[in-house]
Amino acid sequence: MKPAVGIRDLTHVYVSGKGAFVALERVGFTLEAGEFVSLVGPSGCGKTTILSIIAGLIEPTEGNVEIGGRPVVGPSHKVGYMLQHDYLFPWRTILANSLIGLELHGKVTGEQRKEAVRLLAEMGLEDVAGKYPGQLSGGMRQRVALVRTLVTSPDILLLDEPFSALDYQTKLVLEQLVSETLKARRKSAVLVTHDITEAIAMSDKVIVMDRGPGRVRRELAVPEPIREASPMKAREMPGFHALFNEIWGELEEMEARRGGHDD
Ligand code: ADP
Ligand code: MG
C-alpha cells in the first residue's frame, strides 16, 4: 500500500533581497494512513517550511510530496492546517467560524452544517456555538479551530505548535482530545512542537531535525505500549523517560556543537 504521505528529498531555498538561504536539505519521511508524526528541532530548522510544502502553499526547490500516491501541486481539501494562533474571525459566531473552511470550498450543505454542530458538541462547545470568539478562553478557541479543520474532512492534519500558547493543564486536555479524535477517524497528522513530552506522548514516531541547513537528524519510533496509551497515561509509562532523554541528548548535542555562535 502507498503511504498516506510520502515526502522525498525536499530541498528548499528561500530567495530574498538579502540573497539565497537554504532552509531544507534533502528532507524525507513517510506517514502511513492513521500515523501521527512529530517534528522537533531548533527554531529555524525548517519545520514550518515542511508543513507549508505538504499543504501545497509553497513549492519546494527540489523534491516532492505525495498524498495518497498523488503529487501535491497546490492547496487541497485533503490537508487541514492548524496553527498556534487560531485566526478566528471576531465578528462571526463560533458556529459561523467553524464553517469558514467549508465556505472556501463552495456552498455549505445542510449535512456539513450538522456535522459542524456534532463536532462542536464532541468538543464540549455546544453551549457556545452562538457566542463570539472574544467570549471564549484560549483552549476553547483552539477547539473551535480544530472543529473548523476537521469539518472539511481532511485526510491529513498539519499541526504547527497548536498547543504552545496554552497553559499546561489546558494543553494536556487538548492533547488528549486531539489524539482521541484523530485516532477515531484514522487521520494522519504531522505535529510541530517544542515540547518533547508532547511529541512522544502523541506520536508513533518522532523526527529530530537539525539546522544549517534544515535536515532530518534522527527518526525515532515510539514503543508500542506508549503509542497505544493516551497522551496523559503515556507520560507515566516505562520507556517514556528513556526516549525523552535520548531526544533531549540529540538537541543538547546540536546546541553544544553550535557552541555559542548564533547562526
Ligand atoms: P521553524 O519552523 O523550524 O522555526 P521555518 O521553516 O519557519 O523554521 O524557517 C526555516 C528558515 O527559513 C529560518 O531560518 C527562516 O528564517 C527562513 N525563512 C522562513 N521563511 C522565509 C521566507 N519567506 N524568506 C526567507 N527566509 C525564510
Ligand atoms: Mg515554525
Coordinates of N, CA and C in Angstrom, one line a residue, residues 14-124:
Y14 N 15.1 29.7 0.1 CA 14.4 31.0 0.1 C 15.2 32.0 -0.6
V15 N 14.7 32.7 -1.6 CA 15.5 33.8 -2.2 C 14.8 35.1 -1.9
S16 N 15.6 36.0 -1.3 CA 15.1 37.3 -1.0 C 16.1 38.4 -1.4
G17 N 15.8 39.6 -1.1 CA 16.7 40.7 -1.4 C 18.1 40.5 -0.8
K18 N 18.1 39.8 0.3 CA 19.4 39.6 1.0 C 20.2 38.4 0.5
G19 N 19.6 37.7 -0.5 CA 20.3 36.6 -1.1 C 19.5 35.3 -1.0
A20 N 20.2 34.2 -1.1 CA 19.6 32.9 -1.1 C 19.9 32.2 0.2
F21 N 18.9 31.5 0.8 CA 19.0 30.8 2.1 C 18.5 29.4 2.0
V22 N 19.4 28.4 2.2 CA 19.0 27.0 2.1 C 18.2 26.6 3.4
A23 N 16.9 26.5 3.4 CA 16.1 26.2 4.6 C 16.0 24.7 4.8
L24 N 16.0 24.0 3.8 CA 15.9 22.5 3.9 C 16.8 21.8 2.9
E25 N 17.4 20.7 3.4 CA 18.3 19.9 2.5 C 17.9 18.5 2.5
R26 N 17.4 18.0 1.5 CA 17.1 16.6 1.3 C 16.3 16.0 2.5
V27 N 15.2 16.6 2.8 CA 14.4 16.1 3.9 C 13.4 15.0 3.4
G28 N 13.3 13.9 4.0 CA 12.4 12.9 3.6 C 11.9 12.1 4.8
F29 N 10.6 11.7 4.7 CA 10.0 10.8 5.7 C 8.6 10.4 5.1
T30 N 8.0 9.3 5.7 CA 6.7 8.9 5.2 C 5.8 8.8 6.4
L31 N 4.5 8.9 6.0 CA 3.4 8.7 7.0 C 2.5 7.7 6.5
E32 N 2.2 6.6 7.3 CA 1.1 5.7 6.9 C -0.2 6.3 7.2
A33 N -1.3 5.7 6.7 CA -2.6 6.2 7.0 C -2.8 6.0 8.5
G34 N -3.3 7.0 9.1 CA -3.6 7.0 10.6 C -2.4 7.2 11.4
E35 N -1.2 7.4 10.8 CA 0.0 7.6 11.6 C 0.2 9.0 12.1
F36 N 0.8 9.2 13.3 CA 1.0 10.5 13.9 C 2.5 10.7 14.0
V37 N 3.0 11.7 13.4 CA 4.5 12.0 13.4 C 4.7 13.4 14.0
S38 N 5.7 13.5 14.9 CA 6.1 14.8 15.4 C 7.4 15.3 14.8
L39 N 7.6 16.6 14.6 CA 8.8 17.2 14.2 C 9.3 18.0 15.4
V40 N 10.5 17.7 15.9 CA 11.1 18.6 16.9 C 12.5 19.0 16.4
G41 N 12.9 20.2 16.9 CA 14.2 20.7 16.4 C 14.3 22.1 16.7
P42 N 15.6 22.7 16.6 CA 15.8 24.1 17.0 C 15.0 25.0 16.1
S43 N 14.7 26.2 16.6 CA 14.0 27.2 15.9 C 14.8 27.5 14.6
G44 N 14.1 27.6 13.5 CA 14.7 27.9 12.2 C 15.2 26.7 11.4
C45 N 14.9 25.5 11.9 CA 15.4 24.3 11.2 C 14.4 23.9 10.0
G46 N 13.4 24.6 9.8 CA 12.6 24.4 8.6 C 11.3 23.6 8.9
K47 N 10.8 23.5 10.1 CA 9.6 22.7 10.4 C 8.4 23.3 9.7
T48 N 8.2 24.6 9.9 CA 7.0 25.2 9.3 C 7.1 25.2 7.8
T49 N 8.3 25.3 7.3 CA 8.5 25.2 5.8 C 8.1 23.9 5.3
I50 N 8.4 22.8 6.0 CA 7.9 21.4 5.6 C 6.4 21.4 5.6
L51 N 5.8 21.9 6.6 CA 4.3 21.8 6.7 C 3.7 22.6 5.5
S52 N 4.3 23.8 5.2 CA 3.8 24.6 4.1 C 3.9 23.9 2.8
I53 N 5.0 23.1 2.6 CA 5.2 22.4 1.4 C 4.1 21.3 1.3
I54 N 3.9 20.5 2.4 CA 2.9 19.5 2.4 C 1.5 20.1 2.1
A55 N 1.3 21.2 2.7 CA 0.0 21.9 2.4 C -0.2 22.4 1.0
G56 N 0.9 22.4 0.3 CA 0.9 22.9 -1.1 C 0.9 24.5 -1.2
L57 N 1.3 25.1 -0.1 CA 1.3 26.6 0.0 C 2.6 27.1 -0.6
I58 N 3.7 26.3 -0.5 CA 4.9 26.7 -1.2 C 5.5 25.5 -2.0
E59 N 6.1 25.8 -3.1 CA 6.6 24.7 -3.9 C 8.1 24.5 -3.6
P60 N 8.5 23.3 -3.3 CA 9.9 23.1 -2.9 C 10.8 23.3 -4.1
T61 N 12.0 23.8 -3.8 CA 13.0 24.0 -4.9 C 13.3 22.6 -5.5
E62 N 13.5 21.6 -4.7 CA 13.6 20.2 -5.2 C 12.9 19.2 -4.4
G63 N 12.6 18.0 -4.9 CA 11.9 17.0 -4.2 C 10.4 17.1 -4.4
N64 N 9.7 16.2 -3.8 CA 8.2 16.3 -3.9 C 7.5 15.6 -2.8
V65 N 6.2 15.9 -2.7 CA 5.4 15.4 -1.6 C 4.2 14.7 -2.4
E66 N 3.9 13.4 -2.0 CA 2.8 12.7 -2.5 C 1.8 12.5 -1.4
I67 N 0.5 12.7 -1.7 CA -0.5 12.3 -0.7 C -1.4 11.3 -1.4
G68 N -1.5 10.1 -0.7 CA -2.2 9.0 -1.3 C -1.7 8.7 -2.7
G69 N -0.4 8.8 -2.9 CA 0.2 8.4 -4.2 C 0.1 9.5 -5.3
R70 N -0.5 10.7 -5.0 CA -0.6 11.8 -6.0 C 0.3 12.9 -5.5
P71 N 1.0 13.5 -6.5 CA 1.9 14.6 -6.1 C 1.0 15.9 -5.7
V72 N 1.5 16.6 -4.7 CA 0.9 17.8 -4.3 C 1.3 18.9 -5.3
V73 N 0.3 19.6 -5.8 CA 0.6 20.7 -6.8 C 0.0 22.0 -6.3
G74 N -0.7 22.0 -5.2 CA -1.3 23.2 -4.6 C -2.1 22.9 -3.4
P75 N -2.7 23.8 -2.8 CA -3.6 23.6 -1.7 C -4.7 22.6 -2.0
S76 N -5.1 21.8 -1.1 CA -6.2 20.8 -1.3 C -7.0 20.6 -0.1
H77 N -8.2 20.2 -0.2 CA -9.1 19.9 0.9 C -8.7 18.7 1.7
K78 N -7.7 17.9 1.1 CA -7.3 16.7 1.7 C -6.4 17.0 2.9
V79 N -5.9 18.3 3.0 CA -5.0 18.7 4.0 C -5.6 19.8 4.9
G80 N -5.6 19.5 6.2 CA -6.0 20.5 7.2 C -4.9 21.1 7.9
Y81 N -4.9 22.4 8.1 CA -3.7 23.1 8.7 C -4.2 23.8 10.0
M82 N -3.6 23.5 11.1 CA -4.0 24.2 12.4 C -2.7 24.8 13.0
L83 N -2.9 26.1 13.3 CA -1.7 26.9 13.7 C -1.8 27.3 15.2
Q84 N -0.7 27.8 15.7 CA -0.6 28.2 17.1 C -1.6 29.3 17.4
H85 N -1.8 30.2 16.5 CA -2.8 31.3 16.6 C -4.0 30.7 15.9
D86 N -5.2 30.9 16.5 CA -6.4 30.3 16.0 C -7.0 31.0 14.8
Y87 N -6.7 32.2 14.6 CA -7.2 33.0 13.4 C -8.8 32.9 13.3
L88 N -9.5 33.0 14.4 CA -10.9 33.1 14.3 C -11.3 34.5 14.0
F89 N -12.4 34.6 13.3 CA -12.9 36.0 12.9 C -13.8 36.5 14.1
P90 N -13.4 37.6 14.7 CA -14.1 38.0 15.9 C -15.6 38.4 15.7
W91 N -15.9 38.8 14.5 CA -17.3 39.2 14.2 C -18.2 38.0 13.8
R92 N -17.7 36.8 13.7 CA -18.5 35.7 13.4 C -18.7 34.8 14.6
T93 N -19.9 34.2 14.7 CA -20.2 33.3 15.8 C -19.3 32.1 15.7
I94 N -19.2 31.3 16.8 CA -18.4 30.1 16.8 C -18.8 29.1 15.7
L95 N -20.1 28.9 15.6 CA -20.6 28.0 14.5 C -20.2 28.6 13.1
A96 N -20.4 29.9 12.9 CA -20.0 30.5 11.6 C -18.5 30.4 11.4
N97 N -17.7 30.5 12.5 CA -16.3 30.3 12.3 C -15.9 28.9 11.9
S98 N -16.7 28.0 12.5 CA -16.4 26.5 12.2 C -16.6 26.2 10.7
L99 N -17.5 27.0 10.1 CA -17.9 26.7 8.7 C -17.0 27.4 7.7
I100 N -16.1 28.2 8.1 CA -15.3 29.0 7.2 C -14.5 28.2 6.1
G101 N -13.9 27.1 6.7 CA -13.1 26.2 5.8 C -14.0 25.7 4.7
L102 N -15.2 25.3 5.0 CA -16.1 24.7 4.1 C -16.6 25.7 3.0
E103 N -16.8 27.0 3.5 CA -17.2 28.0 2.6 C -16.2 28.3 1.6
L104 N -14.9 28.1 1.9 CA -13.9 28.4 0.9 C -14.0 27.4 -0.2
H105 N -14.6 26.2 0.1 CA -14.7 25.2 -1.0 C -16.0 25.2 -1.7
G106 N -16.9 26.1 -1.3 CA -18.2 26.2 -2.0 C -19.3 26.4 -1.0
K107 N -20.5 26.1 -1.5 CA -21.7 26.3 -0.6 C -21.7 25.2 0.5
V108 N -22.1 25.6 1.7 CA -22.1 24.6 2.8 C -23.5 23.9 2.7
T109 N -23.4 22.5 2.7 CA -24.7 21.8 2.7 C -25.2 21.6 4.1
G110 N -26.5 21.2 4.2 CA -27.2 21.0 5.4 C -26.4 19.9 6.2
E111 N -26.0 18.9 5.6 CA -25.3 17.8 6.2 C -24.0 18.3 6.8
Q112 N -23.3 19.1 6.1 CA -22.0 19.6 6.6 C -22.2 20.5 7.8
R113 N -23.3 21.3 7.8 CA -23.6 22.1 8.9 C -24.0 21.3 10.1
K114 N -24.7 20.2 9.9 CA -25.0 19.3 11.0 C -23.7 18.7 11.6
E115 N -22.8 18.3 10.7 CA -21.5 17.7 11.1 C -20.8 18.7 12.0
A116 N -20.8 20.0 11.6 CA -20.1 21.1 12.4 C -20.7 21.1 13.8
V117 N -22.0 21.1 13.9 CA -22.7 21.1 15.2 C -22.4 19.9 16.0
R118 N -22.3 18.7 15.3 CA -21.9 17.5 16.0 C -20.5 17.6 16.6
L119 N -19.6 18.1 15.7 CA -18.2 18.2 16.2 C -18.1 19.2 17.3
L120 N -18.8 20.3 17.3 CA -18.8 21.3 18.4 C -19.2 20.6 19.7
A121 N -20.2 19.8 19.6 CA -20.7 19.1 20.7 C -19.7 18.1 21.3
E122 N -19.0 17.4 20.3 CA -18.0 16.5 20.7 C -16.8 17.2 21.4
M123 N -16.6 18.4 21.1 CA -15.5 19.2 21.7 C -16.0 19.9 23.0
G124 N -17.2 19.7 23.4 CA -17.8 20.3 24.5 C -18.1 21.8 24.3

